[in-house]
Amino acid sequence: MDRFVLTIDGPAGSGKSTIAKLLSRREGFIHINSGMFYRAIAFIFGEDVSEEKLLNLKFSFDVKDGEMVLVYNGKLLNEKLQREEVGKIASKIAKKSFVRDFVNKLIRDTAKSGRFVIDGRDCGSVIFPDAQVKVFLDASLEERAKRRATQTNEDLDRIKEEIRKRDEQDKNRDIAPLIVPDGAEVIDTTDLSIEDVYKRIVQLLEGFKE
Ligand code: DC
């Protein structure tokens, strides 16, 4: 079977995963959430991750109702991974090349044939530079912090500050920094509804001729 890849990159809270889940449910894409792998590694090992620990790490993932679910030691990790403090550690360990190599291999090995929507920071720039459709979502810091705070019930001002630091870290790292990938369609979601963003992406997909 052929492979079709749609990548959605962008900063924290820009709406990547929400849209990817919708595309998965409505358009039959398999959703791979790359940030969730960084979050899982951060949750399991904290900042103290090593190549050896990763080699022995066994987690499994699946897509259920448009959502990627991650299981470790027989337990579903999803909810535990959402908090901003996990995101903060994820952003720190994501600077290490062996961690990135591990995650990228896992994703490339999974997305061999079929229709995939893959969201993260470097999906269209590094993991799949040859993706058929690339999208870059953005939104104001204020709006992104509001979305995250609503999702996780955390304090808005604290989240805003943490997201600001995380943006800085993700954009300025040496390896695979957050950038607008070549050929990506940039969508500012600050004043758009989820349905608006969804429609824009579906238009891009319709316009795509293999
Ligand atoms: O998308 P997210 O907020 O769940 O990602 C958490 C962190 O993981 C993010 O701040 C940086 C890292 N990450 C990355 O470096 N590359 C990706 N493709 C996805 C996430």
GROMACS .gro file of C-alpha atoms and ligand atoms in nm:
model
  230
    1MET     CA    1   0.000   0.000   0.000
    2ASP     CA    2   0.119   0.353  -0.072
    3ARG     CA    3   0.194   0.604   0.195
    4PHE     CA    4   0.032   0.944   0.236
    5VAL     CA    5   0.168   1.173   0.506
    6LEU     CA    6   0.018   1.495   0.635
    7THR     CA    7   0.240   1.671   0.888
    8ILE     CA    8   0.116   1.930   1.137
    9ASP     CA    9   0.385   2.122   1.321
   10GLY     CA   10   0.361   2.417   1.554
   11PRO     CA   11   0.419   2.544   1.908
   12ALA     CA   12   0.245   2.422   2.225
   13GLY     CA   13  -0.129   2.486   2.228
   14SER     CA   14  -0.155   2.577   1.859
   15GLY     CA   15  -0.421   2.307   1.814
   16LYS     CA   16  -0.213   2.041   1.637
   17SER     CA   17  -0.339   1.737   1.826
   18THR     CA   18  -0.701   1.850   1.831
   19ILE     CA   19  -0.703   1.885   1.454
   20ALA     CA   20  -0.505   1.566   1.401
   21LYS     CA   21  -0.761   1.374   1.610
   22LEU     CA   22  -1.047   1.515   1.402
   23LEU     CA   23  -0.870   1.425   1.078
   24SER     CA   24  -0.814   1.079   1.212
   25ARG     CA   25  -1.182   1.031   1.300
   26ARG     CA   26  -1.335   1.192   0.995
   27GLU     CA   27  -1.084   1.132   0.718
   28GLY     CA   28  -0.948   0.796   0.821
   29PHE     CA   29  -0.594   0.904   0.897
   30ILE     CA   30  -0.383   0.718   1.149
   31HIS     CA   31  -0.274   0.980   1.401
   32ILE     CA   32   0.076   0.975   1.541
   33ASN     CA   33   0.136   1.235   1.810
   34SER     CA   34   0.514   1.274   1.826
   35GLY     CA   35   0.503   1.501   2.134
   36MET     CA   36   0.342   1.219   2.326
   37PHE     CA   37   0.655   1.007   2.284
   38TYR     CA   38   0.873   1.285   2.426
   39ARG     CA   39   0.624   1.330   2.707
   40ALA     CA   40   0.616   0.956   2.782
   41ILE     CA   41   0.996   0.938   2.798
   42ALA     CA   42   0.997   1.247   3.023
   43PHE     CA   43   0.729   1.098   3.247
   44ILE     CA   44   0.900   0.760   3.278
   45PHE     CA   45   1.263   0.873   3.323
   46GLY     CA   46   1.247   1.242   3.408
   47GLU     CA   47   1.550   1.437   3.290
   48ASP     CA   48   1.770   1.141   3.373
   49VAL     CA   49   1.728   0.955   3.044
   50SER     CA   50   2.012   0.758   2.886
   51GLU     CA   51   2.059   0.561   2.565
   52GLU     CA   52   2.066   0.238   2.762
   53LYS     CA   53   1.738   0.314   2.937
   54LEU     CA   54   1.574   0.388   2.602
   55LEU     CA   55   1.702   0.063   2.454
   56ASN     CA   56   1.522  -0.128   2.727
   57LEU     CA   57   1.206   0.081   2.719
   58LYS     CA   58   0.898  -0.106   2.613
   59PHE     CA   59   0.578   0.082   2.557
   60SER     CA   60   0.306   0.015   2.310
   61PHE     CA   61   0.075   0.250   2.130
   62ASP     CA   62  -0.242   0.226   1.932
   63VAL     CA   63  -0.501   0.461   1.782
   64LYS     CA   64  -0.849   0.445   1.934
   65ASP     CA   65  -1.127   0.669   1.808
   66GLY     CA   66  -0.879   0.906   1.650
   67GLU     CA   67  -0.660   0.928   1.957
   68MET     CA   68  -0.316   0.778   2.003
   69VAL     CA   69  -0.308   0.581   2.326
   70LEU     CA   70   0.018   0.490   2.495
   71VAL     CA   71   0.050   0.196   2.731
   72TYR     CA   72   0.343   0.138   2.966
   73ASN     CA   73   0.362  -0.144   3.223
   74GLY     CA   74   0.003  -0.234   3.141
   75LYS     CA   75  -0.120   0.117   3.225
   76LEU     CA   76  -0.262   0.384   2.999
   77LEU     CA   77  -0.036   0.689   3.020
   78ASN     CA   78  -0.238   0.948   2.824
   79GLU     CA   79  -0.391   1.157   3.103
   80LYS     CA   80  -0.070   1.163   3.305
   81LEU     CA   81   0.119   1.311   3.011
   82GLN     CA   82  -0.094   1.622   2.962
   83ARG     CA   83   0.036   1.840   3.244
   84GLU     CA   84   0.264   2.130   3.160
   85GLU     CA   85   0.533   2.007   3.400
   86VAL     CA   86   0.568   1.691   3.186
   87GLY     CA   87   0.580   1.911   2.874
   88LYS     CA   88   0.860   2.112   3.033
   89ILE     CA   89   1.077   1.805   3.092
   90ALA     CA   90   0.983   1.671   2.746
   91SER     CA   91   1.114   1.990   2.589
   92LYS     CA   92   1.443   1.955   2.784
   93ILE     CA   93   1.509   1.593   2.690
   94ALA     CA   94   1.403   1.664   2.330
   95LYS     CA   95   1.732   1.851   2.290
   96LYS     CA   96   1.926   1.523   2.313
   97SER     CA   97   2.006   1.365   1.977
   98PHE     CA   98   1.974   1.004   2.099
   99VAL     CA   99   1.623   1.077   2.227
  100ARG     CA  100   1.525   1.234   1.893
  101ASP     CA  101   1.676   0.941   1.699
  102PHE     CA  102   1.477   0.696   1.913
  103VAL     CA  103   1.146   0.879   1.859
  104ASN     CA  104   1.205   0.938   1.488
  105LYS     CA  105   1.285   0.572   1.424
  106LEU     CA  106   0.973   0.461   1.610
  107ILE     CA  107   0.760   0.695   1.399
  108ARG     CA  108   0.921   0.613   1.065
  109ASP     CA  109   0.895   0.239   1.136
  110THR     CA  110   0.526   0.281   1.216
  111ALA     CA  111   0.434   0.504   0.923
  112LYS     CA  112   0.546   0.275   0.642
  113SER     CA  113   0.223   0.234   0.450
  114GLY     CA  114  -0.119   0.392   0.492
  115ARG     CA  115  -0.256   0.741   0.554
  116PHE     CA  116  -0.094   0.922   0.844
  117VAL     CA  117  -0.136   1.256   1.016
  118ILE     CA  118   0.169   1.327   1.229
  119ASP     CA  119   0.192   1.623   1.462
  120GLY     CA  120   0.483   1.777   1.649
  121ARG     CA  121   0.771   2.021   1.603
  122ASP     CA  122   0.987   1.866   1.330
  123CYS     CA  123   0.750   1.635   1.144
  124GLY     CA  124   0.757   1.825   0.814
  125SER     CA  125   1.115   1.947   0.846
  126VAL     CA  126   1.303   1.638   0.970
  127ILE     CA  127   1.092   1.325   1.010
  128PHE     CA  128   0.903   1.348   0.680
  129PRO     CA  129   1.051   1.625   0.463
  130ASP     CA  130   0.886   1.443   0.170
  131ALA     CA  131   0.533   1.457   0.322
  132GLN     CA  132   0.263   1.522   0.062
  133VAL     CA  133   0.093   1.794   0.269
  134LYS     CA  134   0.255   2.007   0.541
  135VAL     CA  135   0.077   2.244   0.776
  136PHE     CA  136   0.221   2.479   1.037
  137LEU     CA  137  -0.028   2.594   1.302
  138ASP     CA  138   0.034   2.898   1.517
  139ALA     CA  139  -0.163   3.118   1.761
  140SER     CA  140  -0.091   3.398   2.006
  141LEU     CA  141   0.077   3.301   2.335
  142GLU     CA  142  -0.229   3.426   2.528
  143GLU     CA  143  -0.467   3.204   2.331
  144ARG     CA  144  -0.241   2.900   2.345
  145ALA     CA  145  -0.201   2.933   2.723
  146LYS     CA  146  -0.580   2.965   2.764
  147ARG     CA  147  -0.637   2.647   2.564
  148ARG     CA  148  -0.381   2.452   2.765
  149ALA     CA  149  -0.510   2.582   3.101
  150THR     CA  150  -0.866   2.481   3.008
  151GLN     CA  151  -0.745   2.137   2.903
  152THR     CA  152  -0.543   2.065   3.217
  153ASN     CA  153  -0.709   2.290   3.482
  154GLU     CA  154  -0.377   2.452   3.565
  155ASP     CA  155  -0.313   2.817   3.657
  156LEU     CA  156  -0.326   3.040   3.347
  157ASP     CA  157  -0.039   3.276   3.433
  158ARG     CA  158   0.192   2.993   3.527
  159ILE     CA  159   0.107   2.800   3.209
  160LYS     CA  160   0.168   3.112   3.001
  161GLU     CA  161   0.514   3.156   3.145
  162GLU     CA  162   0.598   2.788   3.104
  163ILE     CA  163   0.478   2.778   2.743
  164ARG     CA  164   0.680   3.093   2.668
  165LYS     CA  165   0.994   2.924   2.803
  166ARG     CA  166   0.914   2.602   2.617
  167ASP     CA  167   0.868   2.793   2.288
  168GLU     CA  168   1.206   2.955   2.337
  169GLN     CA  169   1.369   2.621   2.411
  170ASP     CA  170   1.201   2.440   2.117
  171LYS     CA  171   1.283   2.719   1.869
  172ASN     CA  172   1.642   2.773   1.971
  173ARG     CA  173   1.779   2.423   2.015
  174ASP     CA  174   2.062   2.305   1.789
  175ILE     CA  175   1.894   1.989   1.662
  176ALA     CA  176   1.559   1.993   1.480
  177PRO     CA  177   1.436   2.328   1.613
  178LEU     CA  178   1.074   2.429   1.569
  179ILE     CA  179   1.059   2.599   1.227
  180VAL     CA  180   0.808   2.642   0.949
  181PRO     CA  181   0.902   2.350   0.722
  182ASP     CA  182   0.968   2.415   0.352
  183GLY     CA  183   0.643   2.397   0.162
  184ALA     CA  184   0.420   2.420   0.472
  185GLU     CA  185   0.091   2.610   0.475
  186VAL     CA  186   0.092   2.842   0.778
  187ILE     CA  187  -0.243   2.881   0.956
  188ASP     CA  188  -0.285   3.126   1.245
  189THR     CA  189  -0.555   2.967   1.460
  190THR     CA  190  -0.587   3.250   1.717
  191ASP     CA  191  -0.929   3.361   1.592
  192LEU     CA  192  -1.033   3.045   1.413
  193SER     CA  193  -1.262   2.771   1.538
  194ILE     CA  194  -1.153   2.410   1.520
  195GLU     CA  195  -1.400   2.359   1.234
  196ASP     CA  196  -1.247   2.655   1.044
  197VAL     CA  197  -0.901   2.503   1.071
  198TYR     CA  198  -1.035   2.163   0.979
  199LYS     CA  199  -1.196   2.302   0.662
  200ARG     CA  200  -0.874   2.477   0.558
  201ILE     CA  201  -0.678   2.154   0.592
  202VAL     CA  202  -0.941   1.949   0.407
  203GLN     CA  203  -0.915   2.202   0.122
  204LEU     CA  204  -0.540   2.149   0.112
  205LEU     CA  205  -0.595   1.774   0.100
  206GLU     CA  206  -0.847   1.808  -0.184
  207GLY     CA  207  -0.605   2.024  -0.378
  208PHE     CA  208  -0.338   1.761  -0.353
  209LYS     CA  209  -0.284   1.561  -0.670
  210GLU     CA  210  -0.068   1.253  -0.640
  211DC      O1  211   0.346   1.883   2.129
  211DC      P1  212   0.375   1.866   2.280
  211DC      O2  213   0.345   1.990   2.358
  211DC      O3  214   0.305   1.747   2.338
  211DC      O4  215   0.534   1.837   2.289
  211DC      C1  216   0.603   1.830   2.412
  211DC      C2  217   0.750   1.863   2.390
  211DC      O5  218   0.813   1.757   2.316
  211DC      C3  219   0.779   1.990   2.311
  211DC      O6  220   0.788   2.105   2.393
  211DC      C4  221   0.911   1.960   2.246
  211DC      C5  222   0.910   1.810   2.227
  211DC      N1  223   0.878   1.771   2.089
  211DC      C6  224   0.980   1.778   1.997
  211DC      O7  225   1.090   1.821   2.030
  211DC      N2  226   0.959   1.735   1.870
  211DC      C7  227   0.839   1.690   1.831
  211DC      N3  228   0.822   1.647   1.705
  211DC      C8  229   0.731   1.686   1.923
  211DC      C9  230   0.754   1.729   2.052
   0.00000   0.00000   0.00000
